[in-house]
Short mmCIF file of N, CA and C in Angstrom, two decimals:
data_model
loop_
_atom_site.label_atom_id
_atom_site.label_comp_id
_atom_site.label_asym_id
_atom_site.label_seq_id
_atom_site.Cartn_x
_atom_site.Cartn_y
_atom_site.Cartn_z
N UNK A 1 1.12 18.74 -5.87
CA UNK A 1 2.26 19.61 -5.65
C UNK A 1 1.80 20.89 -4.97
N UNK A 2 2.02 21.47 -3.88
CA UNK A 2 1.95 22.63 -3.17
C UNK A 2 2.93 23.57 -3.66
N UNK A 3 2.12 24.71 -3.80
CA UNK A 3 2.73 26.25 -3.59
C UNK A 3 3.29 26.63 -2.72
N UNK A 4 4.56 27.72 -3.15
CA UNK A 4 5.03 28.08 -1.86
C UNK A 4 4.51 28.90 -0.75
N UNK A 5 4.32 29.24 -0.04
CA UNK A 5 3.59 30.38 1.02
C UNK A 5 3.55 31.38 0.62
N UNK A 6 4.33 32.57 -0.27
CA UNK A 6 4.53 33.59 -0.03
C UNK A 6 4.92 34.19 -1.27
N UNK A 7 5.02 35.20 -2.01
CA UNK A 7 6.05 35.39 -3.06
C UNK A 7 7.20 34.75 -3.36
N UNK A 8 7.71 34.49 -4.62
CA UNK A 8 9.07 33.85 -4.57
C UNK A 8 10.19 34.82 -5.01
N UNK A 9 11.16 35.05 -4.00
CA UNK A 9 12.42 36.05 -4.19
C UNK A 9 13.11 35.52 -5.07
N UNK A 10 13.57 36.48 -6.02
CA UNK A 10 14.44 36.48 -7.55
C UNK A 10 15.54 36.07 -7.36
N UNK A 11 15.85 34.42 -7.60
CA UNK A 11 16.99 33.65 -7.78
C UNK A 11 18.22 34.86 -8.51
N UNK A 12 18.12 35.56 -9.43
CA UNK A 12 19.09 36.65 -10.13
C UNK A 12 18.43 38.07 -10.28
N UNK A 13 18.88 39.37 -10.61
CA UNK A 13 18.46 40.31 -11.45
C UNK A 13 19.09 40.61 -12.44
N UNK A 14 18.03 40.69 -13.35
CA UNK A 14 18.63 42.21 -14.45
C UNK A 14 19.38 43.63 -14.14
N UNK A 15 20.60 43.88 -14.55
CA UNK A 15 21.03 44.90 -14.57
C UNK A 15 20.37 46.20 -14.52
N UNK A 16 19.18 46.46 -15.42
CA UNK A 16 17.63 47.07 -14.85
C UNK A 16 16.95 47.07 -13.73
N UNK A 17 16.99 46.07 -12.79
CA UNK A 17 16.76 45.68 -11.24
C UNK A 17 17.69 46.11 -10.63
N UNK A 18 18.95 45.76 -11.05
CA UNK A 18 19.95 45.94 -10.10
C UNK A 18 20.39 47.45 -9.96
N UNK A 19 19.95 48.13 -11.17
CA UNK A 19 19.76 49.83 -11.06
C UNK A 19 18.92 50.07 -10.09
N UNK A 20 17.63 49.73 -9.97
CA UNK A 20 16.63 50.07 -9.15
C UNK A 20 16.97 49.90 -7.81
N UNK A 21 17.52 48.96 -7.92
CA UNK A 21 18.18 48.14 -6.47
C UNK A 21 18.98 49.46 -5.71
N UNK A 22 20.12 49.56 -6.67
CA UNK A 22 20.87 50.80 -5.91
C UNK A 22 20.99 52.14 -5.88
N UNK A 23 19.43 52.32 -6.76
CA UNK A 23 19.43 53.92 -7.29
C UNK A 23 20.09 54.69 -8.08
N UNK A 24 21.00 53.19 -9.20
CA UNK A 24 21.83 54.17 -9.95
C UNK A 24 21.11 54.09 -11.68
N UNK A 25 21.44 54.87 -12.39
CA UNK A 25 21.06 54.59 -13.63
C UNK A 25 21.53 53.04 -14.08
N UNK A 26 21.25 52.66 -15.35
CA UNK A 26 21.33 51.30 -16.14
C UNK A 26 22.80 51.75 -16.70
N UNK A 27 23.16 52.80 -16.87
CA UNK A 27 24.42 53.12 -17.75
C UNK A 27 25.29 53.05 -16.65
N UNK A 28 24.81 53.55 -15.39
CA UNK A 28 26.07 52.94 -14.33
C UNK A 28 26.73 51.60 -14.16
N UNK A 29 25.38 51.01 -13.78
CA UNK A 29 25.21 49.47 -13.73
C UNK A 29 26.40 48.86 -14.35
N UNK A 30 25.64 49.13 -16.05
CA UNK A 30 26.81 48.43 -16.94
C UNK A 30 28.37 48.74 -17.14
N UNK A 31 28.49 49.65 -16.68
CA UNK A 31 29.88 50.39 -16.16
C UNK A 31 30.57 49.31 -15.13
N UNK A 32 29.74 49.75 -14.36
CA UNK A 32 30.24 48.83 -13.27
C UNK A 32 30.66 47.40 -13.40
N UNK A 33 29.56 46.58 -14.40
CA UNK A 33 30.07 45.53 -14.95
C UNK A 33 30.81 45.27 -15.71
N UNK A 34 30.93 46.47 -17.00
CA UNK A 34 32.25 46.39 -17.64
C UNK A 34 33.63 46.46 -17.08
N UNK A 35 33.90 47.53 -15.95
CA UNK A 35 34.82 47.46 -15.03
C UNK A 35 35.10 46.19 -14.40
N UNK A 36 34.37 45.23 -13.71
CA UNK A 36 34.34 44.14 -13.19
C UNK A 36 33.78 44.69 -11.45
N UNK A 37 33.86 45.79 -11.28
CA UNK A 37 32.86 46.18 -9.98
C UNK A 37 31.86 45.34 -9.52
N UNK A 38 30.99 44.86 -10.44
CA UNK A 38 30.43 44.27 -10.50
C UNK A 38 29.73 43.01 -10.64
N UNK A 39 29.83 42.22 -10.59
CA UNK A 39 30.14 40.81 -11.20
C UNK A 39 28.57 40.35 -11.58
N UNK A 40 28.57 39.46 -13.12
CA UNK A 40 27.68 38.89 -13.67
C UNK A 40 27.85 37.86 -14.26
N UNK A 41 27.03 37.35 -14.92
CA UNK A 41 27.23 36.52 -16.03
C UNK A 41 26.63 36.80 -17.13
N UNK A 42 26.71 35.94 -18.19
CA UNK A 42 25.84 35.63 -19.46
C UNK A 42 25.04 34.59 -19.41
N UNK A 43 23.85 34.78 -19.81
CA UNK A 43 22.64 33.88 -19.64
C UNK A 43 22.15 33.83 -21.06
N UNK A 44 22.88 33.23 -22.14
CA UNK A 44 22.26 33.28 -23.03
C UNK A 44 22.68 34.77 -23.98
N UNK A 45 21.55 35.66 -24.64
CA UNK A 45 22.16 37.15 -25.00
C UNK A 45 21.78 37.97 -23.73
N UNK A 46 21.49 37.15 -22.69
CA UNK A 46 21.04 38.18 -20.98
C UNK A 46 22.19 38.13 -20.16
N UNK A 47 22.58 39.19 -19.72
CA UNK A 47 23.09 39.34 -18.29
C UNK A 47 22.59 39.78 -17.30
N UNK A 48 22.92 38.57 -15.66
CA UNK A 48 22.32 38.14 -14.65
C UNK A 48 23.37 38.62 -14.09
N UNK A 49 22.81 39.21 -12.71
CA UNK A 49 23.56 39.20 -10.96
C UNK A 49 22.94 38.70 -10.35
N UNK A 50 23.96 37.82 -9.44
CA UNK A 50 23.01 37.02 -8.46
C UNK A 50 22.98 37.87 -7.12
N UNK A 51 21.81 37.77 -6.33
CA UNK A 51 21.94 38.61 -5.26
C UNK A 51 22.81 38.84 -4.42
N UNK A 52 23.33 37.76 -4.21
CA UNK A 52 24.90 37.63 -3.52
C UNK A 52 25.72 38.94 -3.85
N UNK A 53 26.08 38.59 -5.46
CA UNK A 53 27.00 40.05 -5.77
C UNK A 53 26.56 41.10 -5.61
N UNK A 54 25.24 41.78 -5.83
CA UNK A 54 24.66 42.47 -5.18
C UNK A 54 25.18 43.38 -3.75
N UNK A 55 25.09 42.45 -3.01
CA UNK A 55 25.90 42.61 -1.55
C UNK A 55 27.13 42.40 -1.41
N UNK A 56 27.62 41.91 -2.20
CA UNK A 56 29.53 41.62 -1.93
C UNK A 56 29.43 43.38 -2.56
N UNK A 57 29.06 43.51 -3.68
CA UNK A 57 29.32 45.05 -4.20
C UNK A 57 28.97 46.14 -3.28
N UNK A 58 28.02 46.06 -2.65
CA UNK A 58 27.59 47.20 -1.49
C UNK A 58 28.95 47.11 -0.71
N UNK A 59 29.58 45.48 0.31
CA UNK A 59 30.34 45.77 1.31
C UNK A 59 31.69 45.73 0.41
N UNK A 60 31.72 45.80 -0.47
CA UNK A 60 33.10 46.76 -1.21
C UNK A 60 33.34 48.54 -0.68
N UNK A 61 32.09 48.32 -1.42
CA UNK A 61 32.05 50.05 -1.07
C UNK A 61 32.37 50.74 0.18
N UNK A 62 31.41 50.10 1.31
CA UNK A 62 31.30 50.62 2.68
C UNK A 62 32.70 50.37 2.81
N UNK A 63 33.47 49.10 2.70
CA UNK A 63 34.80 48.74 3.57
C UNK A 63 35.37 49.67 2.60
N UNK A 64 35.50 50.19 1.40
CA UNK A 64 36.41 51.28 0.79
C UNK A 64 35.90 52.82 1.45
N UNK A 65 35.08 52.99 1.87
CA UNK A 65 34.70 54.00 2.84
C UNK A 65 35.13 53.82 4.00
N UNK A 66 35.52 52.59 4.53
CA UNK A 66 35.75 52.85 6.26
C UNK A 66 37.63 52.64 5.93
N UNK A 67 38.18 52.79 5.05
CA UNK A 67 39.73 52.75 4.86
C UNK A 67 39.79 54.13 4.83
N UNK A 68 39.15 55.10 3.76
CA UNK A 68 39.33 56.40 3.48
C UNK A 68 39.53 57.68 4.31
#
């Protein structure tokens, strides 16, 4: 069985990542997810974002900036 080439990019993040990700605190984060801003799941007692939402959440923002 071969290795992949290179590092392997994070199928999901932690809400802890996903802070880091956008420079906001962890208490935002979960805001955001409690709101539904955000979208996750449950993994068990973990909650996951997949990178996707990640970026659907960024071009929320921008397109609510280019209406304003």
């Amino acid at each position: 069985m071969s290795r992949p080439a290179g590092p392997l990019a994070p199928k999901w993040y932690s809400p802890a990542e996903v802070a880091v990700l956008l420079g906001f605190g962890l208490s935002k984060v979960k805001m955001k997810i409690a709101t539904g801003e955000l979208r996750s799941i449950k993994d068990g007692k973990y909650r996951r974002i997949l990178p996707e939402w990640v970026d659907e959440y960024i071009r929320d923002q921008v397109d609510r900036q280019e209406v304003a």
